[in-house]
Every structure is written in C-alpha cells, then in structure tokens.
Coordinates of C-alpha atoms in Angstrom, one line a residue:
X1 CA 119.9 116.5 140.9
X2 CA 123.5 116.4 141.5
X3 CA 123.9 115.4 145.0
X4 CA 120.4 114.5 146.5
X5 CA 116.7 114.4 145.7
X6 CA 114.3 115.9 148.1
X7 CA 110.7 114.7 148.1
X8 CA 108.1 116.6 150.1
X9 CA 104.3 115.8 150.6
X10 CA 101.4 117.0 152.6
X11 CA 100.9 113.4 153.6
X12 CA 103.4 110.9 155.4
X13 CA 105.7 109.2 152.9
X14 CA 105.5 105.5 154.0
X15 CA 107.9 104.0 151.5
X16 CA 109.8 104.8 148.4
X17 CA 111.5 102.9 145.6
X18 CA 114.0 104.4 142.9
X19 CA 114.6 102.3 139.7
X20 CA 116.5 103.0 136.5
X21 CA 114.6 103.0 133.2
X22 CA 115.0 99.2 132.9
X23 CA 113.3 98.6 136.1
X24 CA 116.3 97.8 138.2
X25 CA 116.0 98.6 141.8
X26 CA 118.5 101.4 142.7
X27 CA 117.4 102.1 146.2
X28 CA 114.4 101.8 148.5
X29 CA 113.4 102.5 152.0
X30 CA 110.6 103.6 154.5
X31 CA 109.9 106.8 156.1
X32 CA 107.5 108.2 158.7
X33 CA 107.8 111.8 157.8
X34 CA 106.3 113.9 155.0
X35 CA 109.9 114.7 153.6
X36 CA 112.7 112.6 152.6
X37 CA 116.2 112.9 151.0
X38 CA 117.7 110.4 148.6
X39 CA 121.5 110.5 148.2
X40 CA 122.3 110.3 144.4
X41 CA 126.0 111.0 144.5
X42 CA 127.1 107.6 143.8
X43 CA 124.5 106.9 141.0
X44 CA 125.6 107.1 137.4
X45 CA 124.2 110.0 135.5
X46 CA 120.9 109.2 133.8
X47 CA 117.1 109.3 134.3
X48 CA 115.5 107.3 137.1
X49 CA 112.0 106.8 138.4
X50 CA 111.0 107.5 142.0
X51 CA 107.9 105.8 143.4
X52 CA 106.5 107.1 146.6
X53 CA 103.7 105.6 148.6
X54 CA 101.4 107.7 150.9
X55 CA 98.0 107.1 152.4
X56 CA 96.7 108.8 149.2
X57 CA 98.3 106.1 146.9
X58 CA 101.4 105.7 144.8
X59 CA 103.0 108.6 143.0
X60 CA 105.6 108.3 140.3
X61 CA 108.2 111.0 139.4
X62 CA 110.9 110.9 136.7
X63 CA 114.2 112.5 137.9
X64 CA 117.4 113.2 136.1
X65 CA 120.8 112.7 137.9
X66 CA 123.7 114.8 136.5
X67 CA 127.0 115.2 138.1

C-alpha cells in the first residue's frame, strides 16, 4: 500500500487495530460499515499487522507499506 489500505468484508467491521511487527499500536478505530479505509501516508515503510473484528471473530492480515 502506498496511500491507504481498504478492508472489505461481507460482515460489519466493528473495530480495527493496526500495529507494527513489534506490537506497537499505530492506529485503531471503530466502524459500523462493511468497508473501511486506513490512511498510511504518514507511516514509515514496513510491514504492519491489521486486526479486524466482525461478528464472526477476529481476522489478522499482514500488509506492507511502501512509498
């Protein structure tokens, strides 16, 4: 990703957390939609983990930020 990360689900995304690989929280928030967009323009390049919570449980995805 260079500017933003878009996450889509068939279920409502109730919350999300984005951390670096050391576990430091980068950003987090709540949602009441089934898509969300995370702005990554201010983040240093690297690999991050995005954890999304839906009614079906937690889903973890690894993403790479490059500028």
